[in-house]
Amino acid sequence: MRPSVAAFTDTYLPTVNGVTYTIRSWRDRWEADDGRMDVVYPRSSHAPERGEYPVGSVSFPFYDSYRVGAPRIPDAVSDVDLVHAHTAFALGLAGLRLARRIDVPLVASYHTPTSEYTDYFTDIDRVAGALSRVTESYERWYYDRADLTIAPTESARTHLVDEVGVTTPVRTVSNGVDVDRFRPVDDADFRDRYDLEGRVVGYTGRHGYEKRLRDLVDAAEALDATVVFGGDGPAREDLESRAESVDADVRFLGFLDREEMPAFYTALDAFAFPSPIETQGLVALEAFACGTPVVGADSGALSQTIDDGVTGYHFETGDVEDLVAKLRRALDERDRLSGNCLDRRDRISVGRSVADLEAVYEEVLPVATV
């Protein structure tokens, strides 16, 4: 029988992002094979299901849709074999306390480069730099207290070890995607619903300033394609305003239901991902699984997530002309790149990720537990 796990996270449903998707998909797959993986999360409008335990929370003023949970440990999760913290903050501290209290291993996942978000707190470079150093110092303190840390890509692992300075073991486990859900589908209804004709380039995800989505808006003018944005976020209003000033067909579709996502990716001739700060870029994997090549920033995890010339192309971060050139190339080579993407489906599946996760758990658990 698989070990029982208590997962602690500072972000969960109904917020849809890479962290919540990963936790939910890992949990579904873990429990489908007779495992137990409880989730402790900040109370929100999400009605808890079996094995989900909300704790008191307050809104976070600097980041939309984010709530700060009280570092409380529900009694129901105090009899587990292992604690898995998906955050180093608030509820991550609760997870650390639980692991120490009941003397079980603590595994921590590194999902977000916190130091990259310090500009949300101040626009003064000197202060932002100081905040960045403080957050990295704190992350080093936290992850060094875990028995093992998981990074979703080798570049994220390297960042933790070489830049943050984490000294305890760090292993690479991809978040993975549900390839049963994310696959090429008939996109005719989706195209009709959103009046999409001809070639389409798109992005979906959080509309945050750190994602550099304005570069894609600026690139749209030089592309013979419609550019679509799925999702929402604090930068959307500014992006829409910018789009009005360019001579291009740029559309904002808003939040898309999860059921629509395979058709969204299938409808795209190329997925554009200008963000330089991803620890994996889960939406890129979803695009691959649907046979859609990705053009992304040659920075952060995307430097490795995209196999240049095979599953898409890299462009130099902030260089709009290079972004245009690489998107044109991807559009021209769409059929070849799409076939390569589909060949990677098994490699990026959540099933493989959960198998890797189980191996990590076995590494830190006593032999009698596994």
GROMACS .gro file of C-alpha atoms in nm:
model
  370
    1MET     CA    1   0.000   0.000   0.000
    2ARG     CA    2   0.120   0.349  -0.078
    3PRO     CA    3   0.221   0.570   0.217
    4SER     CA    4  -0.033   0.820   0.350
    5VAL     CA    5   0.054   1.183   0.277
    6ALA     CA    6  -0.060   1.522   0.408
    7ALA     CA    7  -0.009   1.794   0.146
    8PHE     CA    8   0.004   2.156   0.266
    9THR     CA    9  -0.046   2.438   0.014
   10ASP     CA   10  -0.100   2.814   0.017
   11THR     CA   11  -0.300   2.804  -0.307
   12TYR     CA   12  -0.581   2.568  -0.403
   13LEU     CA   13  -0.915   2.555  -0.576
   14PRO     CA   14  -1.106   2.747  -0.701
   15THR     CA   15  -0.788   2.927  -0.810
   16VAL     CA   16  -0.656   2.757  -1.122
   17ASN     CA   17  -0.281   2.769  -1.165
   18GLY     CA   18   0.010   2.532  -1.205
   19VAL     CA   19   0.034   2.458  -0.834
   20THR     CA   20  -0.333   2.376  -0.779
   21TYR     CA   21  -0.345   2.169  -1.098
   22THR     CA   22  -0.037   1.970  -0.995
   23ILE     CA   23  -0.165   1.900  -0.644
   24ARG     CA   24  -0.506   1.795  -0.770
   25SER     CA   25  -0.376   1.572  -1.050
   26TRP     CA   26  -0.112   1.409  -0.826
   27ARG     CA   27  -0.373   1.349  -0.557
   28ASP     CA   28  -0.625   1.200  -0.801
   29ARG     CA   29  -0.363   0.962  -0.942
   30TRP     CA   30  -0.223   0.876  -0.596
   31GLU     CA   31  -0.563   0.788  -0.454
   32ALA     CA   32  -0.672   0.600  -0.766
   33ASP     CA   33  -0.401   0.349  -0.677
   34ASP     CA   34  -0.521   0.299  -0.318
   35GLY     CA   35  -0.312   0.576  -0.166
   36ARG     CA   36  -0.417   0.856   0.067
   37MET     CA   37  -0.318   1.216   0.006
   38ASP     CA   38  -0.499   1.474   0.220
   39VAL     CA   39  -0.479   1.844   0.132
   40VAL     CA   40  -0.465   2.135   0.379
   41TYR     CA   41  -0.536   2.470   0.213
   42PRO     CA   42  -0.656   2.828   0.288
   43ARG     CA   43  -1.033   2.846   0.324
   44SER     CA   44  -1.198   2.980   0.009
   45SER     CA   45  -1.519   2.940  -0.188
   46HIS     CA   46  -1.414   2.586  -0.275
   47ALA     CA   47  -1.634   2.337  -0.090
   48PRO     CA   48  -1.405   2.074   0.063
   49GLU     CA   49  -1.432   1.720  -0.064
   50ARG     CA   50  -1.328   1.408   0.122
   51GLY     CA   51  -0.968   1.444   0.239
   52GLU     CA   52  -0.959   1.824   0.189
   53TYR     CA   53  -0.919   2.042   0.500
   54PRO     CA   54  -0.953   2.421   0.476
   55VAL     CA   55  -0.807   2.643   0.748
   56GLY     CA   56  -0.888   3.005   0.831
   57SER     CA   57  -0.752   3.255   0.580
   58VAL     CA   58  -0.738   3.624   0.488
   59SER     CA   59  -0.695   3.785   0.146
   60PHE     CA   60  -0.347   3.883   0.031
   61PRO     CA   61  -0.353   4.247  -0.085
   62PHE     CA   62  -0.062   4.226  -0.329
   63TYR     CA   63  -0.171   3.927  -0.533
   64ASP     CA   64  -0.517   3.866  -0.674
   65SER     CA   65  -0.693   3.538  -0.590
   66TYR     CA   66  -0.433   3.453  -0.327
   67ARG     CA   67  -0.523   3.394   0.035
   68VAL     CA   68  -0.298   3.358   0.338
   69GLY     CA   69  -0.392   3.057   0.548
   70ALA     CA   70  -0.342   3.029   0.921
   71PRO     CA   71  -0.054   2.786   0.990
   72ARG     CA   72  -0.289   2.544   1.162
   73ILE     CA   73  -0.275   2.164   1.159
   74PRO     CA   74  -0.615   1.990   1.131
   75ASP     CA   75  -0.642   1.695   1.367
   76ALA     CA   76  -0.749   1.468   1.080
   77VAL     CA   77  -0.408   1.482   0.910
   78SER     CA   78  -0.199   1.398   1.217
   79ASP     CA   79  -0.169   1.025   1.142
   80VAL     CA   80   0.020   1.026   0.812
   81ASP     CA   81   0.346   0.865   0.702
   82LEU     CA   82   0.484   1.173   0.529
   83VAL     CA   83   0.422   1.549   0.496
   84HIS     CA   84   0.453   1.717   0.157
   85ALA     CA   85   0.468   2.098   0.164
   86HIS     CA   86   0.393   2.275  -0.164
   87THR     CA   87   0.494   2.610  -0.015
   88ALA     CA   88   0.767   2.742   0.211
   89PHE     CA   89   0.538   2.997   0.370
   90ALA     CA   90   0.224   3.005   0.592
   91LEU     CA   91   0.089   2.652   0.553
   92GLY     CA   92   0.435   2.526   0.468
   93LEU     CA   93   0.532   2.617   0.823
   94ALA     CA   94   0.236   2.416   0.949
   95GLY     CA   95   0.358   2.122   0.747
   96LEU     CA   96   0.706   2.157   0.897
   97ARG     CA   97   0.558   2.164   1.247
   98LEU     CA   98   0.349   1.854   1.182
   99ALA     CA   99   0.645   1.660   1.043
  100ARG     CA  100   0.851   1.746   1.350
  101ARG     CA  101   0.566   1.676   1.592
  102ILE     CA  102   0.489   1.323   1.467
  103ASP     CA  103   0.846   1.250   1.354
  104VAL     CA  104   0.783   1.179   0.985
  105PRO     CA  105   0.976   1.295   0.677
  106LEU     CA  106   0.908   1.635   0.520
  107VAL     CA  107   0.924   1.663   0.141
  108ALA     CA  108   0.893   2.015   0.000
  109SER     CA  109   0.809   2.118  -0.356
  110TYR     CA  110   0.961   2.430  -0.510
  111HIS     CA  111   0.695   2.572  -0.739
  112THR     CA  112   0.755   2.947  -0.752
  113PRO     CA  113   1.070   3.164  -0.763
  114THR     CA  114   0.945   3.398  -0.490
  115SER     CA  115   1.227   3.648  -0.534
  116GLU     CA  116   1.103   3.722  -0.888
  117TYR     CA  117   0.777   3.866  -0.748
  118THR     CA  118   0.926   4.132  -0.521
  119ASP     CA  119   0.836   4.404  -0.772
  120TYR     CA  120   0.472   4.355  -0.661
  121PHE     CA  121   0.568   4.508  -0.326
  122THR     CA  122   0.771   4.808  -0.442
  123ASP     CA  123   0.889   4.982  -0.758
  124ILE     CA  124   1.212   5.098  -0.591
  125ASP     CA  125   1.494   4.883  -0.728
  126ARG     CA  126   1.704   4.904  -0.412
  127VAL     CA  127   1.416   4.789  -0.193
  128ALA     CA  128   1.313   4.517  -0.439
  129GLY     CA  129   1.669   4.387  -0.440
  130ALA     CA  130   1.675   4.373  -0.061
  131LEU     CA  131   1.340   4.190  -0.053
  132SER     CA  132   1.470   3.943  -0.309
  133ARG     CA  133   1.771   3.863  -0.091
  134VAL     CA  134   1.551   3.825   0.217
  135THR     CA  135   1.312   3.585   0.042
  136GLU     CA  136   1.599   3.372  -0.090
  137SER     CA  137   1.751   3.361   0.258
  138TYR     CA  138   1.419   3.247   0.400
  139GLU     CA  139   1.374   2.985   0.127
  140ARG     CA  140   1.722   2.850   0.201
  141TRP     CA  141   1.631   2.826   0.570
  142TYR     CA  142   1.306   2.643   0.495
  143TYR     CA  143   1.421   2.397   0.231
  144ASP     CA  144   1.726   2.306   0.438
  145ARG     CA  145   1.482   2.181   0.702
  146ALA     CA  146   1.310   1.946   0.460
  147ASP     CA  147   1.439   1.592   0.427
  148LEU     CA  148   1.422   1.635   0.051
  149THR     CA  149   1.309   1.905  -0.192
  150ILE     CA  150   1.145   1.850  -0.530
  151ALA     CA  151   1.204   2.084  -0.825
  152PRO     CA  152   0.996   2.045  -1.143
  153THR     CA  153   1.289   2.091  -1.384
  154GLU     CA  154   1.666   2.063  -1.379
  155SER     CA  155   1.699   2.442  -1.419
  156ALA     CA  156   1.484   2.496  -1.108
  157ARG     CA  157   1.695   2.240  -0.920
  158THR     CA  158   2.012   2.419  -1.027
  159HIS     CA  159   1.869   2.753  -0.912
  160LEU     CA  160   1.787   2.611  -0.568
  161VAL     CA  161   2.130   2.454  -0.525
  162ASP     CA  162   2.360   2.710  -0.688
  163GLU     CA  163   2.177   3.040  -0.632
  164VAL     CA  164   1.953   2.993  -0.329
  165GLY     CA  165   2.213   2.769  -0.165
  166VAL     CA  166   1.997   2.477  -0.051
  167THR     CA  167   2.222   2.204   0.090
  168THR     CA  168   1.977   1.918   0.152
  169PRO     CA  169   1.894   1.677  -0.134
  170VAL     CA  170   1.702   1.825  -0.430
  171ARG     CA  171   1.543   1.591  -0.684
  172THR     CA  172   1.377   1.668  -1.016
  173VAL     CA  173   1.017   1.550  -1.064
  174SER     CA  174   0.814   1.699  -1.349
  175ASN     CA  175   0.463   1.815  -1.262
  176GLY     CA  176   0.332   1.619  -1.560
  177VAL     CA  177   0.001   1.655  -1.743
  178ASP     CA  178  -0.306   1.438  -1.780
  179VAL     CA  179  -0.252   1.311  -2.134
  180ASP     CA  180  -0.593   1.143  -2.129
  181ARG     CA  181  -0.749   1.489  -2.104
  182PHE     CA  182  -0.493   1.690  -2.298
  183ARG     CA  183  -0.483   1.547  -2.648
  184PRO     CA  184  -0.572   1.669  -2.998
  185VAL     CA  185  -0.947   1.708  -3.035
  186ASP     CA  186  -1.194   1.843  -3.288
  187ASP     CA  187  -1.164   2.220  -3.250
  188ALA     CA  188  -1.440   2.323  -3.494
  189ASP     CA  189  -1.694   2.416  -3.224
  190PHE     CA  190  -1.433   2.612  -3.031
  191ARG     CA  191  -1.330   2.806  -3.340
  192ASP     CA  192  -1.694   2.878  -3.424
  193ARG     CA  193  -1.770   2.991  -3.069
  194TYR     CA  194  -1.486   3.245  -3.071
  195ASP     CA  195  -1.506   3.325  -3.445
  196LEU     CA  196  -1.151   3.210  -3.516
  197GLU     CA  197  -1.037   3.175  -3.876
  198GLY     CA  198  -0.699   3.118  -4.032
  199ARG     CA  199  -0.381   3.082  -3.829
  200VAL     CA  200  -0.400   3.138  -3.455
  201VAL     CA  201  -0.128   3.207  -3.197
  202GLY     CA  202  -0.222   3.209  -2.831
  203TYR     CA  203  -0.138   3.206  -2.463
  204THR     CA  204  -0.335   3.098  -2.160
  205GLY     CA  205  -0.263   3.147  -1.793
  206ARG     CA  206  -0.225   3.424  -1.543
  207HIS     CA  207  -0.207   3.773  -1.693
  208GLY     CA  208   0.069   3.894  -1.461
  209TYR     CA  209   0.317   4.168  -1.540
  210GLU     CA  210   0.601   3.928  -1.466
  211LYS     CA  211   0.486   3.712  -1.762
  212ARG     CA  212   0.587   3.983  -2.015
  213LEU     CA  213   0.268   3.930  -2.216
  214ARG     CA  214   0.295   4.279  -2.361
  215ASP     CA  215   0.576   4.142  -2.579
  216LEU     CA  216   0.323   3.911  -2.744
  217VAL     CA  217   0.077   4.197  -2.798
  218ASP     CA  218   0.354   4.399  -2.962
  219ALA     CA  219   0.454   4.102  -3.177
  220ALA     CA  220   0.098   4.055  -3.303
  221GLU     CA  221   0.125   4.346  -3.546
  222ALA     CA  222   0.392   4.164  -3.746
  223LEU     CA  223   0.217   3.827  -3.754
  224ASP     CA  224  -0.023   3.699  -4.017
  225ALA     CA  225  -0.233   3.538  -3.746
  226THR     CA  226  -0.497   3.609  -3.484
  227VAL     CA  227  -0.352   3.632  -3.132
  228VAL     CA  228  -0.570   3.510  -2.847
  229PHE     CA  229  -0.527   3.528  -2.470
  230GLY     CA  230  -0.704   3.289  -2.236
  231GLY     CA  231  -0.715   3.352  -1.863
  232ASP     CA  232  -0.712   3.667  -1.654
  233GLY     CA  233  -0.501   3.862  -1.409
  234PRO     CA  234  -0.386   4.206  -1.293
  235ALA     CA  235  -0.219   4.301  -1.625
  236ARG     CA  236  -0.522   4.230  -1.841
  237GLU     CA  237  -0.659   4.584  -1.850
  238ASP     CA  238  -0.322   4.726  -1.956
  239LEU     CA  239  -0.280   4.452  -2.214
  240GLU     CA  240  -0.622   4.524  -2.363
  241SER     CA  241  -0.537   4.893  -2.377
  242ARG     CA  242  -0.209   4.818  -2.553
  243ALA     CA  243  -0.387   4.585  -2.797
  244GLU     CA  244  -0.614   4.868  -2.905
  245SER     CA  245  -0.312   5.064  -3.022
  246VAL     CA  246  -0.165   4.795  -3.249
  247ASP     CA  247  -0.286   4.708  -3.598
  248ALA     CA  248  -0.359   4.342  -3.529
  249ASP     CA  249  -0.636   4.100  -3.441
  250VAL     CA  250  -0.578   4.049  -3.068
  251ARG     CA  251  -0.855   3.897  -2.857
  252PHE     CA  252  -0.901   3.830  -2.487
  253LEU     CA  253  -1.116   3.525  -2.424
  254GLY     CA  254  -1.115   3.548  -2.046
  255PHE     CA  255  -1.121   3.249  -1.816
  256LEU     CA  256  -1.176   2.922  -2.004
  257ASP     CA  257  -1.336   2.617  -1.846
  258ARG     CA  258  -1.101   2.325  -1.799
  259GLU     CA  259  -1.313   2.123  -2.041
  260GLU     CA  260  -1.241   2.379  -2.314
  261MET     CA  261  -0.863   2.366  -2.281
  262PRO     CA  262  -0.785   2.073  -2.516
  263ALA     CA  263  -0.986   2.247  -2.790
  264PHE     CA  264  -0.811   2.576  -2.713
  265TYR     CA  265  -0.465   2.423  -2.754
  266THR     CA  266  -0.571   2.226  -3.063
  267ALA     CA  267  -0.703   2.544  -3.225
  268LEU     CA  268  -0.363   2.711  -3.190
  269ASP     CA  269  -0.102   2.682  -3.461
  270ALA     CA  270   0.157   2.792  -3.203
  271PHE     CA  271   0.156   2.863  -2.832
  272ALA     CA  272   0.351   3.175  -2.727
  273PHE     CA  273   0.509   3.186  -2.381
  274PRO     CA  274   0.710   3.506  -2.317
  275SER     CA  275   0.750   3.451  -1.940
  276PRO     CA  276   1.116   3.433  -1.828
  277ILE     CA  277   1.051   3.312  -1.471
  278GLU     CA  278   0.880   2.973  -1.498
  279THR     CA  279   0.991   2.679  -1.284
  280GLN     CA  280   0.838   2.447  -1.545
  281GLY     CA  281   0.567   2.616  -1.749
  282LEU     CA  282   0.291   2.358  -1.718
  283VAL     CA  283   0.083   2.512  -1.996
  284ALA     CA  284   0.369   2.441  -2.236
  285LEU     CA  285   0.342   2.071  -2.151
  286GLU     CA  286  -0.036   2.086  -2.201
  287ALA     CA  287   0.021   2.241  -2.543
  288PHE     CA  288   0.271   1.968  -2.635
  289ALA     CA  289   0.023   1.699  -2.532
  290CYS     CA  290  -0.228   1.851  -2.776
  291GLY     CA  291   0.028   1.861  -3.056
  292THR     CA  292   0.087   2.237  -3.043
  293PRO     CA  293   0.446   2.368  -3.068
  294VAL     CA  294   0.561   2.633  -2.820
  295VAL     CA  295   0.769   2.945  -2.874
  296GLY     CA  296   0.903   3.057  -2.538
  297ALA     CA  297   1.159   3.272  -2.366
  298ASP     CA  298   1.508   3.125  -2.350
  299SER     CA  299   1.510   3.174  -1.976
  300GLY     CA  300   1.416   2.984  -1.662
  301ALA     CA  301   1.266   2.639  -1.707
  302LEU     CA  302   1.148   2.711  -2.062
  303SER     CA  303   1.511   2.687  -2.171
  304GLN     CA  304   1.478   2.313  -2.106
  305THR     CA  305   1.103   2.251  -2.134
  306ILE     CA  306   1.116   2.347  -2.504
  307ASP     CA  307   1.345   2.134  -2.721
  308ASP     CA  308   1.463   2.397  -2.966
  309GLY     CA  309   1.380   2.307  -3.324
  310VAL     CA  310   1.200   1.991  -3.212
  311THR     CA  311   0.895   2.091  -3.002
  312GLY     CA  312   0.919   2.465  -3.071
  313TYR     CA  313   1.165   2.749  -3.057
  314HIS     CA  314   1.330   2.980  -2.804
  315PHE     CA  315   1.356   3.355  -2.842
  316GLU     CA  316   1.566   3.606  -2.653
  317THR     CA  317   1.369   3.743  -2.358
  318GLY     CA  318   1.237   4.091  -2.432
  319ASP     CA  319   1.338   4.083  -2.800
  320VAL     CA  320   1.007   4.129  -2.985
  321GLU     CA  321   1.165   4.097  -3.328
  322ASP     CA  322   1.314   3.762  -3.229
  323LEU     CA  323   0.975   3.653  -3.091
  324VAL     CA  324   0.813   3.740  -3.426
  325ALA     CA  325   1.082   3.554  -3.620
  326LYS     CA  326   1.049   3.239  -3.409
  327LEU     CA  327   0.668   3.243  -3.421
  328ARG     CA  328   0.679   3.274  -3.800
  329ARG     CA  329   0.918   2.981  -3.814
  330ALA     CA  330   0.698   2.769  -3.585
  331LEU     CA  331   0.392   2.852  -3.794
  332ASP     CA  332   0.571   2.752  -4.114
  333GLU     CA  333   0.692   2.424  -3.959
  334ARG     CA  334   0.378   2.349  -3.765
  335ASP     CA  335   0.317   1.997  -3.897
  336ARG     CA  336   0.669   1.873  -3.828
  337LEU     CA  337   0.687   2.029  -3.481
  338SER     CA  338   0.339   1.901  -3.393
  339GLY     CA  339   0.438   1.544  -3.469
  340ASN     CA  340   0.743   1.580  -3.243
  341CYS     CA  341   0.525   1.715  -2.962
  342LEU     CA  342   0.289   1.420  -2.984
  343ASP     CA  343   0.585   1.183  -2.967
  344ARG     CA  344   0.663   1.324  -2.618
  345ARG     CA  345   0.322   1.252  -2.463
  346ASP     CA  346   0.426   0.951  -2.257
  347ARG     CA  347   0.736   1.130  -2.132
  348ILE     CA  348   0.536   1.426  -1.995
  349SER     CA  349   0.242   1.231  -1.851
  350VAL     CA  350   0.130   1.275  -1.491
  351GLY     CA  351   0.142   0.897  -1.456
  352ARG     CA  352   0.517   0.903  -1.506
  353SER     CA  353   0.548   1.200  -1.268
  354VAL     CA  354   0.359   1.022  -0.990
  355ALA     CA  355   0.579   0.715  -1.035
  356ASP     CA  356   0.882   0.943  -0.990
  357LEU     CA  357   0.713   1.103  -0.689
  358GLU     CA  358   0.664   0.764  -0.526
  359ALA     CA  359   1.033   0.689  -0.574
  360VAL     CA  360   1.119   1.016  -0.400
  361TYR     CA  361   0.892   0.931  -0.109
  362GLU     CA  362   1.056   0.588  -0.078
  363GLU     CA  363   1.394   0.760  -0.060
  364VAL     CA  364   1.308   0.935   0.268
  365LEU     CA  365   1.065   0.687   0.428
  366PRO     CA  366   1.169   0.404   0.658
  367VAL     CA  367   1.178   0.068   0.480
  368ALA     CA  368   0.895  -0.063   0.698
  369THR     CA  369   0.663   0.211   0.568
  370VAL     CA  370   0.711   0.132   0.201
   0.00000   0.00000   0.00000
